[in-house]
Amino acid sequence: MKIENTKAQMRKGVLEFCILSILKNGEAYTSDILETLKDAKMLVVEGTIYPLLTRLKNAGLLSYRWEESTGGPPRKYYSLTEKGILFLTELNNTWSELQQAVNKVTSEKTTK
């Protein structure tokens, strides 16, 4: 079993949560989202993020608007919808509970 595969799966599992969390501060262009994720050591490529953004939009969690660009094609800026804000609140609660549970399990001594 390779540790890199497990680490990649763990990152994938929280990627939606991270994207929604980035957008809670306001709208963002895809490259800005990617840069924020990369700065946080969330190794993500464009081929992963575009389908995920589309899925989140189709689920009604995100909306977008087009803005003309002076140096190329128009840019699509994403933002949270009201549904997305509520969904993110639930994810934050779940994340806190999960974090506490994992910390408890991984820091306790097992007795058998």
Coordinates of N, CA, C and O in Angstrom, one line a residue:
M1 N 0.8 -1.2 0.0 CA 0.0 0.0 0.0 C 0.9 1.2 0.0 O 1.8 1.3 0.8
K2 N 0.6 2.2 -0.9 CA 1.4 3.4 -1.0 C 0.8 4.5 -0.2 O -0.4 4.8 -0.4
I3 N 1.6 5.2 0.6 CA 1.1 6.3 1.4 C 0.6 7.5 0.6 O -0.4 8.1 0.9
E4 N 1.2 7.7 -0.6 CA 0.8 8.8 -1.5 C -0.7 8.6 -1.9 O -1.4 9.6 -2.0
N5 N -1.1 7.4 -2.2 CA -2.5 7.1 -2.6 C -3.4 7.5 -1.5 O -4.5 8.1 -1.7
T6 N -3.1 7.1 -0.3 CA -4.0 7.4 0.9 C -4.0 8.9 1.1 O -5.1 9.4 1.4
K7 N -2.9 9.5 1.0 CA -2.9 11.0 1.2 C -3.7 11.7 0.2 O -4.5 12.6 0.5
A8 N -3.6 11.2 -1.1 CA -4.4 11.8 -2.2 C -5.9 11.6 -1.9 O -6.7 12.5 -2.1
Q9 N -6.3 10.5 -1.4 CA -7.7 10.2 -1.1 C -8.2 11.1 0.0 O -9.4 11.6 0.0
M10 N -7.4 11.3 1.0 CA -7.8 12.2 2.1 C -8.0 13.6 1.6 O -9.0 14.3 2.0
R11 N -7.1 14.1 0.7 CA -7.2 15.4 0.2 C -8.5 15.5 -0.6 O -9.3 16.5 -0.5
K12 N -8.8 14.5 -1.5 CA -10.0 14.5 -2.3 C -11.2 14.6 -1.5 O -12.2 15.3 -1.8
G13 N -11.2 13.9 -0.3 CA -12.4 13.9 0.5 C -12.8 15.3 1.1 O -13.9 15.5 1.4
V14 N -11.8 16.2 1.2 CA -12.1 17.5 1.8 C -12.1 18.6 0.8 O -12.2 19.8 1.2
L15 N -11.9 18.3 -0.4 CA -11.7 19.3 -1.5 C -12.9 20.2 -1.7 O -12.8 21.4 -1.7
E16 N -14.1 19.6 -1.7 CA -15.3 20.4 -1.8 C -15.4 21.4 -0.7 O -15.8 22.6 -0.9
F17 N -15.2 20.9 0.5 CA -15.3 21.7 1.7 C -14.3 22.9 1.6 O -14.6 24.0 1.9
C18 N -13.1 22.6 1.2 CA -12.1 23.7 1.0 C -12.5 24.7 0.0 O -12.3 25.9 0.2
I19 N -13.0 24.3 -1.1 CA -13.4 25.2 -2.2 C -14.6 26.1 -1.7 O -14.5 27.3 -1.8
L20 N -15.6 25.5 -1.0 CA -16.6 26.3 -0.5 C -16.1 27.3 0.6 O -16.6 28.4 0.6
S21 N -15.2 26.9 1.4 CA -14.6 27.7 2.4 C -13.8 28.9 1.8 O -13.9 30.0 2.3
I22 N -13.2 28.7 0.7 CA -12.5 29.8 0.0 C -13.5 30.8 -0.5 O -13.3 32.0 -0.3
L23 N -14.6 30.3 -1.0 CA -15.6 31.2 -1.6 C -16.5 31.9 -0.5 O -17.2 32.8 -0.9
K24 N -16.3 31.5 0.7 CA -17.1 32.2 1.8 C -16.7 33.7 1.9 O -17.4 34.5 2.4
N25 N -15.5 34.0 1.5 CA -14.9 35.3 1.6 C -15.3 36.2 0.4 O -14.9 37.3 0.4
G26 N -16.0 35.6 -0.6 CA -16.3 36.4 -1.7 C -16.0 35.6 -3.0 O -15.4 34.5 -3.0
E27 N -16.4 36.2 -4.1 CA -16.2 35.5 -5.4 C -14.8 35.3 -5.8 O -13.9 36.1 -5.3
A28 N -14.5 34.3 -6.6 CA -13.1 34.0 -7.0 C -13.1 33.4 -8.4 O -14.0 32.7 -8.8
Y29 N -12.0 33.7 -9.1 CA -11.7 33.1 -10.4 C -11.1 31.7 -10.1 O -10.4 31.5 -9.1
T30 N -11.2 30.8 -11.0 CA -10.7 29.5 -10.9 C -9.2 29.5 -10.5 O -8.8 28.7 -9.6
S31 N -8.4 30.3 -11.2 CA -7.0 30.2 -10.9 C -6.7 30.8 -9.5 O -5.7 30.3 -8.9
D32 N -7.5 31.7 -9.0 CA -7.4 32.1 -7.6 C -7.7 31.0 -6.6 O -7.0 30.8 -5.6
I33 N -8.7 30.2 -6.9 CA -9.1 29.1 -6.1 C -7.9 28.1 -6.1 O -7.5 27.6 -5.0
L34 N -7.4 27.8 -7.3 CA -6.3 26.8 -7.4 C -5.1 27.3 -6.6 O -4.4 26.5 -5.9
E35 N -4.8 28.6 -6.7 CA -3.6 29.1 -6.0 C -3.8 29.0 -4.5 O -2.8 28.7 -3.8
T36 N -4.9 29.3 -4.0 CA -5.2 29.2 -2.6 C -5.0 27.8 -2.1 O -4.4 27.5 -1.1
L37 N -5.5 26.9 -2.9 CA -5.4 25.4 -2.5 C -3.9 25.0 -2.5 O -3.5 24.3 -1.6
K38 N -3.2 25.4 -3.6 CA -1.8 25.1 -3.7 C -1.0 25.7 -2.5 O -0.1 25.0 -2.0
D39 N -1.3 26.9 -2.2 CA -0.6 27.6 -1.1 C -0.8 26.8 0.2 O 0.0 26.8 1.1
A40 N -2.0 26.2 0.4 CA -2.3 25.4 1.6 C -1.8 23.9 1.5 O -2.1 23.1 2.3
K41 N -1.0 23.6 0.4 CA -0.5 22.3 0.2 C -1.5 21.3 -0.2 O -1.3 20.1 0.0
M42 N -2.6 21.8 -0.7 CA -3.7 20.9 -1.3 C -3.3 20.7 -2.8 O -3.6 21.6 -3.6
L43 N -2.7 19.6 -3.1 CA -2.2 19.4 -4.5 C -3.3 19.1 -5.4 O -3.9 18.0 -5.4
V44 N -3.7 20.1 -6.2 CA -4.9 20.0 -7.1 C -4.4 20.5 -8.5 O -3.7 21.5 -8.6
V45 N -5.0 19.9 -9.5 CA -4.7 20.3 -10.8 C -6.0 20.8 -11.5 O -7.1 20.5 -11.0
E46 N -5.9 21.6 -12.5 CA -7.0 22.2 -13.2 C -8.0 21.1 -13.6 O -9.2 21.3 -13.6
G47 N -7.5 20.0 -14.1 CA -8.4 18.9 -14.6 C -9.3 18.4 -13.5 O -10.3 17.7 -13.7
T48 N -8.9 18.6 -12.2 CA -9.8 18.1 -11.1 C -10.8 19.2 -10.7 O -11.9 18.9 -10.4
I49 N -10.3 20.5 -10.7 CA -11.2 21.5 -10.2 C -12.3 21.9 -11.1 O -13.4 22.2 -10.5
Y50 N -12.1 22.0 -12.4 CA -13.2 22.4 -13.2 C -14.5 21.5 -13.1 O -15.6 22.0 -13.0
P51 N -14.3 20.2 -13.2 CA -15.5 19.3 -13.0 C -16.1 19.5 -11.6 O -17.4 19.4 -11.5
L52 N -15.3 19.7 -10.6 CA -15.8 19.8 -9.3 C -16.6 21.1 -9.1 O -17.7 21.2 -8.5
L53 N -16.1 22.2 -9.7 CA -16.9 23.5 -9.7 C -18.2 23.3 -10.4 O -19.2 23.9 -10.0
T54 N -18.2 22.6 -11.5 CA -19.4 22.4 -12.3 C -20.4 21.6 -11.5 O -21.6 21.9 -11.4
R55 N -19.9 20.6 -10.8 CA -20.8 19.7 -10.0 C -21.4 20.6 -8.8 O -22.6 20.5 -8.5
L56 N -20.6 21.4 -8.2 CA -21.1 22.3 -7.1 C -22.1 23.3 -7.6 O -23.1 23.6 -7.0
K57 N -21.9 23.8 -8.8 CA -22.8 24.7 -9.4 C -24.1 24.0 -9.8 O -25.2 24.5 -9.5
N58 N -24.0 22.8 -10.4 CA -25.2 22.1 -10.7 C -26.0 21.7 -9.5 O -27.2 21.5 -9.6
A59 N -25.4 21.5 -8.4 CA -26.0 21.2 -7.1 C -26.7 22.4 -6.5 O -27.3 22.3 -5.4
G60 N -26.5 23.6 -7.1 CA -27.0 24.8 -6.5 C -26.3 25.5 -5.4 O -26.7 26.4 -4.8
L61 N -25.0 25.0 -5.2 CA -24.2 25.6 -4.1 C -23.4 26.8 -4.6 O -23.0 27.6 -3.7
L62 N -23.1 26.9 -5.9 CA -22.3 27.9 -6.4 C -23.1 28.6 -7.6 O -23.9 28.0 -8.2
S63 N -22.8 29.9 -7.8 CA -23.2 30.6 -9.0 C -22.0 31.2 -9.6 O -20.9 31.2 -9.0
Y64 N -22.1 31.7 -10.8 CA -21.0 32.4 -11.4 C -21.4 33.5 -12.3 O -22.6 33.6 -12.6
R65 N -20.5 34.4 -12.6 CA -20.7 35.5 -13.5 C -19.5 35.6 -14.4 O -18.4 35.2 -14.0
W66 N -19.8 36.1 -15.6 CA -18.7 36.2 -16.6 C -18.2 37.7 -16.5 O -19.0 38.6 -16.3
E67 N -16.9 37.8 -16.7 CA -16.3 39.2 -16.7 C -15.3 39.2 -17.9 O -14.5 38.3 -18.0
E68 N -15.4 40.3 -18.7 CA -14.5 40.4 -19.8 C -13.1 40.6 -19.3 O -12.9 41.2 -18.2
S69 N -12.1 40.1 -20.0 CA -10.7 40.1 -19.6 C -10.0 41.0 -20.7 O -10.2 40.8 -21.9
T70 N -9.0 41.8 -20.2 CA -8.3 42.6 -21.2 C -7.2 41.8 -21.9 O -6.8 42.1 -23.0
G71 N -6.8 40.7 -21.3 CA -5.7 39.9 -21.8 C -6.1 38.5 -22.3 O -5.3 37.6 -22.2
G72 N -7.4 38.3 -22.7 CA -7.8 36.9 -23.1 C -9.3 36.8 -23.1 O -10.0 37.7 -23.1
P73 N -9.7 35.5 -23.0 CA -11.1 35.2 -23.0 C -11.8 35.7 -21.7 O -11.1 36.0 -20.7
P74 N -13.1 35.8 -21.7 CA -13.8 36.2 -20.5 C -13.5 35.3 -19.3 O -13.2 34.1 -19.6
R75 N -13.6 35.8 -18.1 CA -13.3 35.0 -16.9 C -14.6 34.7 -16.2 O -15.5 35.5 -16.1
K76 N -14.7 33.4 -15.6 CA -15.9 33.0 -14.9 C -15.5 33.1 -13.4 O -14.6 32.5 -12.9
Y77 N -16.3 34.0 -12.7 CA -16.1 34.2 -11.2 C -17.1 33.4 -10.5 O -18.3 33.6 -10.7
Y78 N -16.7 32.6 -9.5 CA -17.7 31.8 -8.7 C -17.9 32.4 -7.4 O -17.1 33.1 -6.8
S79 N -19.2 32.2 -6.9 CA -19.5 32.7 -5.5 C -20.5 31.7 -4.9 O -21.1 30.9 -5.7
L80 N -20.7 31.7 -3.6 CA -21.6 30.8 -2.9 C -23.0 31.3 -3.1 O -23.3 32.5 -3.1
T81 N -24.0 30.4 -3.3 CA -25.4 30.8 -3.2 C -25.8 30.7 -1.8 O -25.1 30.2 -0.9
E82 N -27.1 31.1 -1.5 CA -27.6 30.9 -0.2 C -27.6 29.4 0.3 O -27.2 29.1 1.4
K83 N -27.9 28.6 -0.7 CA -27.9 27.1 -0.4 C -26.4 26.7 -0.1 O -26.2 25.9 0.8
G84 N -25.5 27.3 -0.8 CA -24.1 27.0 -0.6 C -23.6 27.4 0.8 O -22.8 26.7 1.4
I85 N -24.1 28.6 1.2 CA -23.7 29.1 2.6 C -24.3 28.1 3.6 O -23.5 27.8 4.6
L86 N -25.5 27.7 3.5 CA -26.1 26.7 4.5 C -25.4 25.4 4.4 O -25.1 24.8 5.5
F87 N -25.0 24.9 3.2 CA -24.3 23.7 3.1 C -22.9 23.8 3.8 O -22.5 22.9 4.5
L88 N -22.2 24.9 3.6 CA -20.9 25.1 4.2 C -21.0 25.1 5.7 O -20.2 24.6 6.4
T89 N -22.1 25.7 6.2 CA -22.3 25.7 7.7 C -22.4 24.3 8.2 O -21.8 24.0 9.2
E90 N -23.2 23.5 7.5 CA -23.3 22.1 7.9 C -21.9 21.3 7.8 O -21.6 20.5 8.7
L91 N -21.2 21.6 6.7 CA -19.9 21.0 6.6 C -18.9 21.4 7.7 O -18.2 20.6 8.2
N92 N -19.0 22.7 8.1 CA -18.2 23.1 9.2 C -18.5 22.4 10.5 O -17.6 22.0 11.2
N93 N -19.8 22.2 10.8 CA -20.2 21.4 11.9 C -19.7 20.0 11.9 O -19.1 19.5 12.8
T94 N -19.9 19.4 10.7 CA -19.4 18.0 10.5 C -17.9 17.9 10.7 O -17.4 16.9 11.3
W95 N -17.2 18.9 10.1 CA -15.7 18.8 10.2 C -15.3 18.9 11.6 O -14.4 18.2 12.0
S96 N -15.9 19.8 12.4 CA -15.5 19.9 13.8 C -15.7 18.6 14.6 O -14.9 18.2 15.3
E97 N -16.9 18.0 14.3 CA -17.2 16.7 15.0 C -16.2 15.6 14.5 O -15.7 14.9 15.4
L98 N -15.9 15.6 13.2 CA -15.0 14.6 12.7 C -13.6 14.8 13.3 O -12.9 13.8 13.7
Q99 N -13.2 16.0 13.3 CA -11.8 16.4 13.8 C -11.7 15.9 15.3 O -10.7 15.4 15.7
Q100 N -12.7 16.2 16.1 CA -12.7 15.8 17.5 C -12.6 14.3 17.6 O -11.9 13.8 18.4
A101 N -13.4 13.6 16.8 CA -13.5 12.1 16.9 C -12.1 11.5 16.5 O -11.6 10.7 17.1
V102 N -11.5 12.1 15.4 CA -10.2 11.5 14.9 C -9.2 11.8 15.9 O -8.3 11.0 16.3
N103 N -9.2 13.0 16.5 CA -8.2 13.4 17.5 C -8.3 12.5 18.7 O -7.3 12.0 19.3
K104 N -9.5 12.2 19.1 CA -9.7 11.3 20.3 C -9.2 9.9 20.0 O -8.5 9.3 20.8
V105 N -9.6 9.4 18.8 CA -9.1 8.0 18.5 C -7.6 7.9 18.3 O -7.0 7.0 18.8
T106 N -7.0 8.9 17.7 CA -5.6 8.8 17.4 C -4.7 9.2 18.5 O -3.5 8.9 18.5
S107 N -5.3 9.9 19.5 CA -4.4 10.2 20.7 C -4.6 9.3 21.9 O -3.9 9.4 22.8
E108 N -5.7 8.5 21.9 CA -5.9 7.6 23.0 C -5.1 6.4 23.0 O -4.7 5.9 21.9
K109 N -4.7 5.9 24.1 CA -4.0 4.6 24.2 C -5.1 3.5 24.1 O -6.1 3.6 24.7
T110 N -4.8 2.5 23.4 CA -5.7 1.4 23.2 C -5.4 0.4 24.3 O -4.2 0.1 24.5
T111 N -6.4 -0.1 24.9 CA -6.2 -1.1 26.0 C -6.9 -2.4 25.6 O -8.1 -2.4 25.3
K112 N -6.2 -3.4 25.5 CA -6.8 -4.7 25.1 C -6.1 -5.8 25.9 O -5.0 -5.8 26.2

